[in-house]
Short mmCIF file of C-alpha atoms in Angstrom, two decimals:
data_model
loop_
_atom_site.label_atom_id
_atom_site.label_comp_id
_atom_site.label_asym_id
_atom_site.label_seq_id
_atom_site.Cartn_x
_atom_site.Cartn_y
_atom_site.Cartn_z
CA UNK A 1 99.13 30.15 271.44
CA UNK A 2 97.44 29.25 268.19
CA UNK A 3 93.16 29.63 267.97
CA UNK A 4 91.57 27.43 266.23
CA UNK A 5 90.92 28.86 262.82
CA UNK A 6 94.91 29.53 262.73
CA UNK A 7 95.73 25.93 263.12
CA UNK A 8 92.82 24.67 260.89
CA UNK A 9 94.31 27.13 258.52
CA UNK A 10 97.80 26.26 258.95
CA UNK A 11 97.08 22.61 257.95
CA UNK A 12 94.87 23.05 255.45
CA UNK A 13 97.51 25.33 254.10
CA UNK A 14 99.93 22.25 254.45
CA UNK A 15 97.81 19.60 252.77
CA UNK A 16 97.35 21.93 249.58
CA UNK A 17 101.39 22.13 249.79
CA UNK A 18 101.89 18.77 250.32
CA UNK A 19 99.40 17.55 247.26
CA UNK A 20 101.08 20.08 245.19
CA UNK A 21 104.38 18.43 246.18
CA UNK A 22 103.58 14.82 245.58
CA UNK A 23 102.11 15.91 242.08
CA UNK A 24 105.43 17.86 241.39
CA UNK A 25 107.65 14.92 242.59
CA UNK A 26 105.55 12.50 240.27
CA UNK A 27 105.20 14.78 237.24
CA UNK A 28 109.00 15.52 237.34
CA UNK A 29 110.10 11.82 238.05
CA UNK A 30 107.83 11.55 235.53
CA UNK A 31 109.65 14.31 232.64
CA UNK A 32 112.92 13.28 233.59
CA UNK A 33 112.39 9.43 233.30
CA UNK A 34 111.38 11.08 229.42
CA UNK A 35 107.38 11.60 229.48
CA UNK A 36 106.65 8.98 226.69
CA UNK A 37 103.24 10.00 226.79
CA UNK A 38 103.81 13.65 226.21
CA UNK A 39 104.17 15.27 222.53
CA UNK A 40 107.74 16.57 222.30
CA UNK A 41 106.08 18.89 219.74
CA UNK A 42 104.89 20.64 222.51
CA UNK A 43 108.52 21.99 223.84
CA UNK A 44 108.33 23.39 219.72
CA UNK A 45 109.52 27.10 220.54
CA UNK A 46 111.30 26.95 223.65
CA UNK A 47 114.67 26.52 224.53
CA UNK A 48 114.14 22.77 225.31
CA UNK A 49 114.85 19.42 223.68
CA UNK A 50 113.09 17.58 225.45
CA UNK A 51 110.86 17.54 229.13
CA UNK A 52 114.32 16.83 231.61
CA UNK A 53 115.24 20.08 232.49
CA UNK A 54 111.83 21.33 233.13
CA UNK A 55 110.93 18.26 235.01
CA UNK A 56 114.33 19.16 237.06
CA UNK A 57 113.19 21.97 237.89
CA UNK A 58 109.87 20.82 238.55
CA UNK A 59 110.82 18.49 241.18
CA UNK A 60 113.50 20.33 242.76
CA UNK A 61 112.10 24.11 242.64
CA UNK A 62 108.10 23.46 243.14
CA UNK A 63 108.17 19.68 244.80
CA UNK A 64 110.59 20.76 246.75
CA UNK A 65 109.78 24.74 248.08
CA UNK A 66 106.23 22.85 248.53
CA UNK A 67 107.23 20.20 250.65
CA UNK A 68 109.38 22.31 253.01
CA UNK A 69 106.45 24.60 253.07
CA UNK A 70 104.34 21.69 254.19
CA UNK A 71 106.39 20.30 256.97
CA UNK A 72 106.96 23.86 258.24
CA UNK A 73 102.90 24.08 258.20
CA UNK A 74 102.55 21.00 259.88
CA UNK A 75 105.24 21.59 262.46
CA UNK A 76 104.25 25.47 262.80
CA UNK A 77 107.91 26.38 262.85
CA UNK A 78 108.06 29.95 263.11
CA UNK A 79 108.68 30.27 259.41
CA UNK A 80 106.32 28.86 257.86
CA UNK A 81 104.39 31.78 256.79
CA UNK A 82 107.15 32.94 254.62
CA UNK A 83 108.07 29.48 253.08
CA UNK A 84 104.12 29.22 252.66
CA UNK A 85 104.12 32.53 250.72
CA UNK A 86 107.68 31.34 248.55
CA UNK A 87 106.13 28.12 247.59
CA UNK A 88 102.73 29.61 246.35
CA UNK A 89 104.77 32.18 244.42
CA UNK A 90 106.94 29.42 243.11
CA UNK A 91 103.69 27.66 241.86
CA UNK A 92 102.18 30.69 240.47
CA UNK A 93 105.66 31.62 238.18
CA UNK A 94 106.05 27.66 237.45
CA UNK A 95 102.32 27.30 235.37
CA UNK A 96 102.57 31.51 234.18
CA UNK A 97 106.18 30.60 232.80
CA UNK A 98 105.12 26.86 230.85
CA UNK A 99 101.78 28.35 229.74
CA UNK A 100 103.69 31.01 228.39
CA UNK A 101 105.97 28.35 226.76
CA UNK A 102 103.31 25.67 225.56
CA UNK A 103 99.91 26.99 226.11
CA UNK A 104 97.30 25.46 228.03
CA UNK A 105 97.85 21.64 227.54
CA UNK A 106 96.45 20.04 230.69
CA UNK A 107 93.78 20.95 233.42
CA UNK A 108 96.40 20.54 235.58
CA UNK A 109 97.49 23.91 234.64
CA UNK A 110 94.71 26.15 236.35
CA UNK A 111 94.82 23.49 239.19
CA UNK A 112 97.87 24.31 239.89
CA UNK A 113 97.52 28.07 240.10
CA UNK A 114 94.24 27.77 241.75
CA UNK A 115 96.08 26.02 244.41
CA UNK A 116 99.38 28.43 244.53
CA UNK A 117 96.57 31.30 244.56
CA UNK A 118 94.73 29.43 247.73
CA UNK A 119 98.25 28.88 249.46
CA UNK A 120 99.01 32.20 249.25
CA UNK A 121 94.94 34.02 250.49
CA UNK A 122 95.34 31.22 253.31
CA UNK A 123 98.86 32.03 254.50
CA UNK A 124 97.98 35.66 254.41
CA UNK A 125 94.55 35.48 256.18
CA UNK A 126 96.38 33.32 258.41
CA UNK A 127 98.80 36.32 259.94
CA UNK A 128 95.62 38.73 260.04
CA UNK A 129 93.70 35.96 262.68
CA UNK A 130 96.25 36.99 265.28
CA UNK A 131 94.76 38.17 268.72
CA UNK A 132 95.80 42.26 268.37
CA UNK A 133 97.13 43.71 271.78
CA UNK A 134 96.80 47.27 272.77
CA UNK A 135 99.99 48.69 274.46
CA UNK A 136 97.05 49.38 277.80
CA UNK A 137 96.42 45.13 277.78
CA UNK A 138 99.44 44.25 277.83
CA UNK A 139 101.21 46.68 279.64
CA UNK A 140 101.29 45.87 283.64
CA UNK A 141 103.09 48.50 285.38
CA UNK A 142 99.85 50.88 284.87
CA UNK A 143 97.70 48.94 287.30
#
């Protein structure tokens, strides 16, 4: 059975996932529907013509590792640790990777890896609040 912190844990853990998802899904709709807004100068040294594969990739890689992650949170499926730690990593490579490509353009950016950072010190601080059982409590035969 879960204690308390675990659970509170566990969905705050989802709700991070799931606002990184719904910002992935709309920034990637977004790039792929062609980002009017955003200076194609900006894609100026990378291998890309213009924002649809990176919004692709956007909304299938991070919107979508995050959202699994979330439901899995939310549902405490048994693997949701590990999709937790996947999607955070996912985050984390997604904003190292375009900073690398185009700088720092947006706030966004940090906010982002703040929140792939948090996903990641949550799920692991998660698996340490588990009850620890010595071989003597739970062994019955020696009573």
């Amino acid at each position: 059975m879960l204690s308390g912190k675990d659970k509170a844990t566990r969905y705050t853990t989802g709700a991070i996932l799931l606002i990184v998802a719904l910002n992935a899904f709309g920034g990637g709709w977004y790039g792929m529907a062609g980002a009017e807004a955003v200076p194609v100068e900006w894609l100026e040294g990378t291998p890309f013509k213009n924002y649809f594969i990176p919004a692709l990739v956007l909304f299938t890689v991070v919107g979508g590792s995050s959202l699994v992650a979330a439901i899995l949170n939310f549902t405490g499926r048994s693997f949701n640790r590990r999709a937790s730690f996947m999607a955070g990593g996912t985050m984390l490579i997604w904003i190292a990777v375009q900073v690398a490509m185009i700088g720092y353009v947006s706030w966004l950016q940090p906010a982002i890896a703040i929140a792939g950072v948090l996903v990641i010190v949550l799920t692991a601080f998660r698996g340490s609040l588990k009850p620890k059982t010595t071989s003597a409590s739970t062994d019955t035969s020696a009573q």
